[in-house]
XYZ file of C-alpha atoms in Angstrom:
523
model
C -22.506 -15.433 -10.555
C -20.123 -18.122 -9.295
C -17.334 -16.540 -7.194
C -15.104 -19.300 -5.765
C -12.304 -16.901 -4.847
C -14.528 -15.111 -2.326
C -14.948 -18.271 -0.223
C -11.263 -19.160 -0.618
C -9.974 -15.796 0.599
C -12.502 -15.663 3.474
C -11.369 -19.089 4.715
C -7.698 -18.139 4.434
C -7.967 -14.746 6.145
C -10.149 -16.190 8.932
C -7.319 -18.629 9.595
C -4.810 -15.760 9.683
C -6.961 -13.864 12.189
C -7.341 -16.869 14.482
C -3.623 -17.606 14.150
C -2.991 -14.084 15.454
C -5.560 -14.455 18.253
C -4.479 -17.909 19.453
C -0.744 -17.695 18.639
C -0.540 -21.373 17.679
C 2.798 -22.752 16.507
C 3.106 -24.073 12.956
C 4.344 -27.371 14.399
C 0.855 -27.891 15.835
C -0.820 -27.078 12.527
C 1.029 -29.011 9.823
C -0.235 -32.482 10.964
C -3.809 -31.158 10.588
C -2.944 -29.812 7.134
C -1.454 -33.165 6.149
C -4.590 -35.097 7.118
C -6.844 -32.467 5.530
C -5.117 -33.023 2.190
C -5.506 -36.792 2.589
C -9.245 -36.373 3.204
C -9.536 -34.099 0.161
C -7.850 -36.719 -2.025
C -9.923 -39.544 -0.520
C -13.322 -37.904 -1.039
C -12.355 -36.616 -4.484
C -11.482 -40.153 -5.582
C -14.735 -41.424 -4.028
C -16.573 -38.820 -6.145
C -17.903 -36.839 -3.192
C -16.981 -33.331 -4.407
C -19.132 -31.514 -1.836
C -17.301 -33.154 1.078
C -13.943 -32.692 -0.674
C -14.713 -28.998 -1.195
C -15.559 -28.633 2.509
C -12.144 -30.034 3.409
C -10.495 -27.689 0.869
C -11.972 -24.697 2.695
C -10.989 -26.231 6.045
C -7.407 -26.774 4.834
C -7.268 -23.133 3.653
C -8.373 -22.055 7.116
C -5.522 -23.991 8.763
C -3.143 -22.870 6.023
C -3.893 -19.272 7.006
C -3.105 -20.084 10.638
C 0.163 -21.730 9.646
C 1.152 -18.908 7.291
C 0.642 -16.364 10.061
C 2.696 -18.433 12.506
C 5.615 -18.794 10.085
C 5.665 -15.098 9.191
C 5.198 -13.757 12.713
C 7.690 -16.132 14.335
C 10.668 -16.866 12.043
C 11.873 -20.401 12.685
C 15.258 -20.236 10.930
C 17.952 -20.720 13.577
C 20.207 -18.160 11.870
C 17.479 -15.540 11.405
C 18.476 -12.045 12.515
C 15.497 -12.032 14.914
C 16.993 -15.018 16.748
C 20.429 -13.396 16.850
C 18.942 -10.651 19.036
C 17.875 -12.237 22.300
C 16.329 -9.864 24.778
C 15.885 -6.110 24.372
C 19.501 -4.997 24.702
C 21.346 -3.638 21.658
C 24.550 -5.216 20.344
C 27.573 -3.551 18.788
C 28.157 -5.443 15.548
C 29.483 -5.243 12.024
C 27.027 -6.281 9.353
C 27.095 -7.186 5.658
C 24.149 -7.396 3.300
C 22.473 -6.299 0.071
C 20.175 -3.292 -0.340
C 16.897 -4.711 -1.654
C 14.839 -1.516 -1.949
C 15.270 1.980 -3.250
C 16.720 4.150 -0.423
C 13.994 6.168 1.281
C 14.600 9.742 2.420
C 12.664 10.788 5.499
C 13.036 14.520 5.718
C 12.269 16.859 8.584
C 11.277 20.328 7.454
C 12.854 23.403 9.037
C 10.954 26.541 8.039
C 12.967 29.445 6.730
C 10.697 31.988 8.412
C 7.460 32.431 10.292
C 5.203 32.997 7.277
C 6.410 30.444 4.762
C 3.986 29.784 1.898
C 3.912 27.058 -0.697
C 6.713 27.423 -3.224
C 9.173 29.186 -0.923
C 12.483 27.597 -0.043
C 12.650 25.568 3.122
C 15.530 23.708 4.686
C 15.326 19.932 4.775
C 17.075 17.824 7.337
C 16.536 14.150 7.876
C 17.849 10.669 7.336
C 18.109 7.981 4.723
C 16.504 4.577 5.299
C 18.023 1.471 3.722
C 16.392 -1.961 3.723
C 19.175 -4.517 3.953
C 18.968 -8.267 3.308
C 21.392 -9.404 5.984
C 24.076 -11.928 4.998
C 26.759 -11.893 7.708
C 27.101 -10.396 11.169
C 30.109 -10.136 13.473
C 29.761 -9.370 17.155
C 33.235 -10.300 18.425
C 35.779 -12.065 16.219
C 33.912 -14.525 13.990
C 31.503 -13.718 11.165
C 28.185 -15.599 11.354
C 25.799 -16.203 8.468
C 22.337 -14.729 9.002
C 19.107 -14.203 7.057
C 16.326 -11.676 7.386
C 15.799 -7.963 6.789
C 17.384 -5.088 8.698
C 16.335 -1.443 8.529
C 19.345 0.867 8.453
C 18.961 4.517 9.440
C 21.705 6.865 8.215
C 21.915 10.523 9.200
C 21.659 12.775 6.139
C 19.569 12.911 2.992
C 22.158 11.637 0.513
C 21.775 7.986 -0.427
C 24.853 5.992 0.538
C 23.945 3.064 -1.665
C 21.360 2.066 -4.210
C 19.304 -0.974 -5.022
C 21.390 -4.123 -5.433
C 24.590 -2.862 -3.793
C 26.321 -4.977 -1.157
C 27.492 -2.908 1.803
C 29.338 -3.396 5.066
C 28.301 -1.495 8.193
C 31.137 -1.201 10.724
C 30.588 -1.234 14.490
C 27.026 -0.018 14.748
C 24.218 -0.627 17.197
C 21.924 -3.519 16.237
C 18.678 -3.773 18.198
C 15.072 -4.900 18.032
C 12.458 -2.292 17.072
C 11.049 -0.598 20.195
C 7.854 -1.742 21.861
C 5.077 0.767 22.635
C 5.551 2.586 25.933
C 1.862 2.592 26.824
C -1.031 0.237 26.033
C -2.783 1.332 22.855
C 0.215 3.275 21.510
C 1.504 2.663 17.990
C 3.373 -0.663 17.909
C 6.415 0.054 15.748
C 7.815 -3.455 16.228
C 4.643 -5.053 14.916
C 4.511 -2.526 12.057
C 8.043 -3.431 10.894
C 7.380 -7.157 11.360
C 4.596 -6.849 8.787
C 7.303 -5.711 6.384
C 9.585 -8.589 7.377
C 11.976 -6.310 9.314
C 13.043 -7.567 12.756
C 16.145 -5.487 13.496
C 17.324 -1.880 13.349
C 20.760 -0.383 12.796
C 21.560 3.263 13.459
C 24.571 4.650 11.552
C 25.894 7.928 12.970
C 28.866 8.499 10.634
C 29.013 8.031 6.880
C 32.417 6.388 7.218
C 30.782 3.404 8.937
C 29.340 2.265 5.578
C 31.543 0.655 2.929
C 30.293 -0.396 -0.521
C 31.464 -3.944 -1.337
C 30.076 -4.336 -4.862
C 26.902 -5.634 -6.487
C 24.612 -8.293 -5.099
C 21.811 -10.257 -6.724
C 19.180 -7.955 -8.232
C 15.874 -8.250 -10.048
C 16.625 -6.854 -13.538
C 13.017 -5.678 -14.062
C 12.993 -3.873 -10.722
C 16.354 -2.298 -11.531
C 14.945 -0.892 -14.794
C 11.835 0.349 -12.972
C 13.916 2.093 -10.298
C 16.035 3.789 -12.962
C 12.802 5.119 -14.519
C 11.763 6.330 -11.072
C 15.036 8.198 -10.575
C 14.689 9.862 -13.969
C 11.124 10.891 -13.114
C 12.297 12.405 -9.821
C 15.096 14.206 -11.640
C 12.709 15.784 -14.154
C 10.252 16.783 -11.406
C 12.991 18.437 -9.340
C 14.318 20.329 -12.380
C 10.938 21.659 -13.470
C 9.116 22.426 -10.206
C 9.707 24.171 -6.876
C 9.552 22.918 -3.301
C 7.173 21.836 -1.813
C 5.309 21.037 -5.044
C 8.198 18.687 -5.876
C 7.741 16.516 -2.780
C 3.959 16.632 -3.144
C 4.113 15.363 -6.724
C 6.706 12.724 -5.814
C 4.353 11.524 -3.083
C 1.304 11.503 -5.348
C 2.986 10.034 -8.430
C 5.758 7.846 -6.984
C 4.778 7.166 -3.377
C 7.742 9.137 -1.975
C 6.127 10.705 1.119
C 9.266 11.289 3.186
C 9.690 14.967 2.323
C 6.058 16.072 2.723
C 5.760 18.483 5.679
C 3.972 16.911 8.689
C 1.524 19.824 9.011
C 0.471 19.320 5.392
C -0.131 15.612 6.016
C -2.239 16.583 9.025
C -4.347 18.937 6.896
C -5.120 16.192 4.385
C -5.833 13.745 7.219
C -8.335 16.157 8.764
C -10.211 16.471 5.460
C -10.233 12.727 4.750
C -8.030 13.137 1.684
C -4.667 11.929 2.991
C -4.936 8.936 0.650
C -4.040 11.181 -2.301
C -0.542 11.717 -0.840
C 0.347 8.025 -1.110
C 0.049 5.570 -3.949
C -3.341 3.875 -3.788
C -5.853 2.182 -6.028
C -7.138 5.607 -7.018
C -3.740 6.561 -8.465
C -3.423 3.258 -10.311
C -6.916 3.683 -11.745
C -6.068 7.187 -12.939
C -2.859 5.975 -14.603
C -4.759 3.201 -16.409
C -7.483 5.619 -17.512
C -5.034 8.294 -18.694
C -2.951 5.937 -20.820
C -5.955 4.024 -22.169
C -7.512 7.312 -23.325
C -4.124 8.444 -24.727
C -3.762 5.233 -26.763
C -7.354 5.640 -27.947
C -6.601 9.186 -29.107
C -3.686 7.687 -31.083
C -6.272 5.440 -32.839
C -4.683 2.232 -31.587
C -7.079 -0.775 -31.802
C -8.905 -1.735 -28.601
C -7.041 -4.987 -27.884
C -3.656 -3.396 -28.519
C -4.670 -0.461 -26.274
C -5.408 -2.938 -23.507
C -2.048 -4.698 -24.006
C -0.066 -1.427 -23.996
C -1.961 -0.152 -20.938
C -1.249 -3.451 -19.175
C 2.494 -2.983 -19.846
C 2.316 0.575 -18.456
C 0.408 -0.732 -15.429
C 2.975 -3.424 -14.608
C 5.857 -0.960 -15.064
C 4.148 1.590 -12.809
C 3.590 -1.070 -10.132
C 7.338 -1.803 -10.136
C 8.290 1.888 -10.207
C 6.181 2.596 -7.127
C 7.652 -0.300 -5.158
C 4.898 -2.900 -5.383
C 3.067 -1.672 -2.275
C -0.028 -3.699 -1.248
C -2.516 -1.014 -2.453
C -0.712 -0.968 -5.810
C -0.734 -4.771 -6.050
C -4.444 -4.849 -5.196
C -5.399 -2.202 -7.737
C -3.043 -3.604 -10.377
C -4.561 -7.094 -10.127
C -8.086 -5.679 -10.501
C -7.077 -3.426 -13.401
C -5.101 -6.243 -15.035
C -8.156 -8.514 -14.803
C -10.304 -5.887 -16.548
C -7.672 -5.281 -19.260
C -7.151 -9.010 -19.784
C -10.910 -9.387 -20.180
C -10.738 -6.824 -23.006
C -7.916 -8.749 -24.642
C -9.717 -12.128 -24.549
C -13.229 -10.651 -25.059
C -14.453 -11.748 -21.647
C -15.895 -9.533 -18.930
C -14.185 -9.791 -15.533
C -15.973 -9.903 -12.172
C -14.728 -7.148 -9.858
C -15.522 -8.989 -6.623
C -13.621 -12.068 -7.811
C -10.719 -9.820 -8.889
C -10.691 -8.089 -5.488
C -10.637 -11.507 -3.773
C -7.723 -12.589 -5.975
C -5.846 -9.406 -5.068
C -6.406 -9.998 -1.348
C -5.308 -13.624 -1.675
C -2.074 -12.727 -3.506
C -1.144 -10.078 -0.924
C -1.944 -12.309 2.066
C -0.094 -15.306 0.630
C 2.988 -13.120 0.126
C 2.611 -11.617 3.598
C -0.191 -12.767 5.964
C 0.660 -9.957 8.397
C -0.709 -7.385 5.926
C -4.197 -8.326 7.175
C -3.495 -6.264 10.302
C -2.163 -3.228 8.441
C -4.434 -0.173 8.565
C -3.655 0.698 4.937
C -4.639 -2.800 3.768
C -7.921 -2.677 5.684
C -8.834 0.851 4.580
C -7.949 0.117 0.968
C -9.995 -3.074 0.712
C -12.900 -1.654 2.718
C -13.140 1.309 0.330
C -12.982 -0.815 -2.836
C -15.386 -3.434 -1.471
C -17.851 -0.675 -0.580
C -17.536 0.826 -4.080
C -18.169 -2.561 -5.724
C -21.126 -3.505 -3.533
C -22.751 -0.216 -2.449
C -22.158 2.159 -5.374
C -24.533 0.258 -7.756
C -27.291 0.448 -5.134
C -26.700 4.145 -4.600
C -26.804 4.644 -8.370
C -30.135 2.841 -8.528
C -31.385 5.124 -5.749
C -30.142 8.394 -7.288
C -30.806 7.590 -10.961
C -34.414 6.431 -10.916
C -35.273 8.775 -13.770
C -33.855 7.273 -17.015
C -34.188 10.613 -18.840
C -31.608 12.372 -16.638
C -29.008 14.365 -18.561
C -25.533 12.957 -19.245
C -23.830 15.604 -17.104
C -26.145 15.005 -14.142
C -25.749 11.231 -14.544
C -21.945 11.588 -14.440
C -22.224 13.857 -11.383
C -24.484 11.434 -9.494
C -22.445 8.362 -10.429
C -19.257 10.045 -9.202
C -21.058 11.084 -6.020
C -22.226 7.470 -5.502
C -18.683 6.119 -5.786
C -17.222 8.660 -3.338
C -20.128 8.248 -0.891
C -19.805 4.444 -1.002
C -16.058 4.642 -0.283
C -16.652 6.988 2.674
C -19.356 4.709 4.099
C -16.910 1.820 3.833
C -14.077 3.435 5.815
C -15.794 5.578 8.495
C -15.284 3.145 11.420
C -11.720 2.252 10.404
C -10.704 5.921 10.199
C -12.163 6.421 13.685
C -10.398 3.281 14.970
C -6.929 4.040 13.602
C -6.860 7.845 13.580
C -9.461 8.809 16.172
C -11.130 11.038 13.577
C -14.584 11.536 12.146
C -14.400 13.728 9.034
C -17.844 14.922 7.836
C -16.102 17.178 5.314
C -14.451 14.169 3.602
C -17.320 13.676 1.133
C -17.108 17.272 -0.106
C -13.294 17.331 -0.001
C -12.922 14.153 -2.068
C -15.557 15.296 -4.552
C -13.584 18.503 -5.118
C -10.004 17.217 -4.885
C -10.145 13.858 -6.707
C -10.841 15.473 -10.140
C -7.883 17.789 -9.493
C -5.799 14.717 -8.649
C -6.530 13.354 -12.120
C -5.152 16.569 -13.621
C -2.076 16.377 -11.364
C -1.304 12.803 -12.426
C -1.829 13.589 -16.134
C 0.398 16.680 -15.950
C 2.973 14.703 -13.928
C 3.373 12.126 -16.681
C 3.340 14.874 -19.310
C 6.170 16.608 -17.432
C 8.253 13.419 -17.330
C 7.659 12.327 -20.938
C 8.308 15.801 -22.348
C 11.326 16.221 -20.049
C 13.019 13.298 -21.769
C 12.723 15.073 -25.132
C 12.669 18.827 -24.475
C 13.131 20.242 -20.956
C 11.615 23.733 -21.612
C 8.322 22.048 -22.581
C 8.484 20.010 -19.368
C 8.909 23.248 -17.424
C 5.603 24.495 -18.845
C 3.821 21.324 -17.748
C 5.569 21.560 -14.363
C 4.469 25.181 -13.873
C 0.866 24.252 -14.714
C 1.027 21.329 -12.311
C 2.444 23.579 -9.601
C -0.613 25.833 -9.897
C -3.002 22.849 -9.689
C -1.146 21.477 -6.647
C -1.387 24.905 -4.994
C -5.161 24.838 -5.541
C -5.303 21.319 -4.047
C -3.344 22.338 -0.941
C -5.262 25.560 -0.360
C -8.591 23.783 -0.905
C -7.688 21.152 1.683
C -6.495 23.869 4.073
C -9.698 25.900 3.613
C -11.938 22.867 4.144
C -10.027 21.805 7.275
C -10.700 25.255 8.788
C -14.479 24.994 8.412
C -16.495 24.412 11.620
C -17.067 20.712 12.332
C -15.013 19.683 9.282
C -13.423 17.043 11.494
C -13.974 15.810 15.020
C -11.562 13.897 17.217
C -13.391 10.897 18.648
C -12.518 8.135 21.052
C -11.244 4.894 19.589
C -14.272 2.606 19.101
C -14.184 -1.000 20.240
C -13.807 -3.802 17.715
C -17.400 -4.879 18.423
C -18.632 -1.409 17.432
C -16.666 -1.536 14.163
C -18.029 -4.995 13.327
C -21.537 -3.928 14.312
C -21.337 -0.924 11.996
C -20.522 -3.126 8.993
C -23.227 -5.662 9.880
C -25.905 -2.975 10.231
C -24.758 -1.088 7.115
C -24.787 -4.287 5.068
C -28.237 -5.186 6.359
C -29.604 -1.734 5.445
C -28.219 -1.751 1.911
C -29.072 -5.383 1.187
C -32.496 -5.476 2.850
C -34.065 -4.419 -0.441
C -32.409 -5.023 -3.772
C -32.378 -2.045 -6.132
C -35.286 -1.944 -8.532
C -32.928 -2.193 -11.507
C -32.069 -5.725 -10.481
C -35.609 -7.002 -9.844
């Protein structure tokens, strides 16, 4: 099968990686790009498509280098990153527009020594605002600026919502901190991947004044209003901490999940269920497609309606890279149903990677991006070979076939992420295969009951409370299962961080093993 997008994305991301390694300025790259495009045009006119194609891939390589340089080193003279010279903080006043839904990062204070799930706990924390900076004043004069600023406000109550223009009075503006020791988490680099180059810490609520409304995306505004209604229904129909767990699973709101609970899921290799990922998107698509089928809606119309739900859900959950990746793949499959044409998953995955990296080349170095794509790539490439290995007998029962196919998918995903989990988290989790096999089906029930709670809550709240109570019981089973599995001997092992060469070697050897002999089904 012809897969042009695979070569395109490999050329582009190789350029991004070398741009990071060599730290070349965009000014040194754009003359090369200019002449590359001239050569492409020349050889295309001379009817030498092979040579022209070679220069297309070469230009994509240099384009990746240039894209990384522009994103990592903002060149605008009035960018907020250039306003902060050196590491010292500045006392400034700042104006800008909130461009994301406020995020609550809660710290949990236990009410007693033996607090169990469902009991009341005290939450303390802060609210995080992402501000598109417009003006800054250090002394007397206001200066126009561009760029994103992360604002931290003490307290859990949102002081503004998406699209509001605010003024912050006399607060400390500084660069994100650098790691104290080599190998420590680089918070500055992490925020730069999100386009944030400055931090503001607001100590008193009176330092923030709402100025009015700024420019907003009307579709995103509608999606965020849906999100707030969903959170409202969840909080009315369920108890803490099931509320924050469901908000994390369904909406990507992880701020209120207790740290010890996150650690438990990390130790069992199931932490991905607490944040929006391709798995969640796939479950949403499956649930609504089956629902529309049960309503006897024709196949093409089912695909169209599911596509609308998918796009809305992507906006509601904030358009995170894993959501974009999964949404593009799912949208390609649904579109294929609409136009009666089968989509190629590897091409769709390449398109998803290309879209994300064009929007933000720095995502290539994000652990979530790498883990997400490694898992999906392993499922696409390895799961069919595992199926061919496990399902040699064509007379196997339907139930056993479903069991083995599910096992193949989960095993393939685990094989794909083992070295990255060790590299980023210092963990090897042998229990992850069992934990995911047990918990992922429960996750499907949680997501289905979550949407049932919201949809019924719009019409009749007592019915929503029944769905919420059922979901609370399933979530309790999920938490206690993860806790039990994490307590088993050798369920997880802390390991030293492997070198990059070891990680690369693992993938080379694994690929060689699986591709040395093609499965018999494909001979």
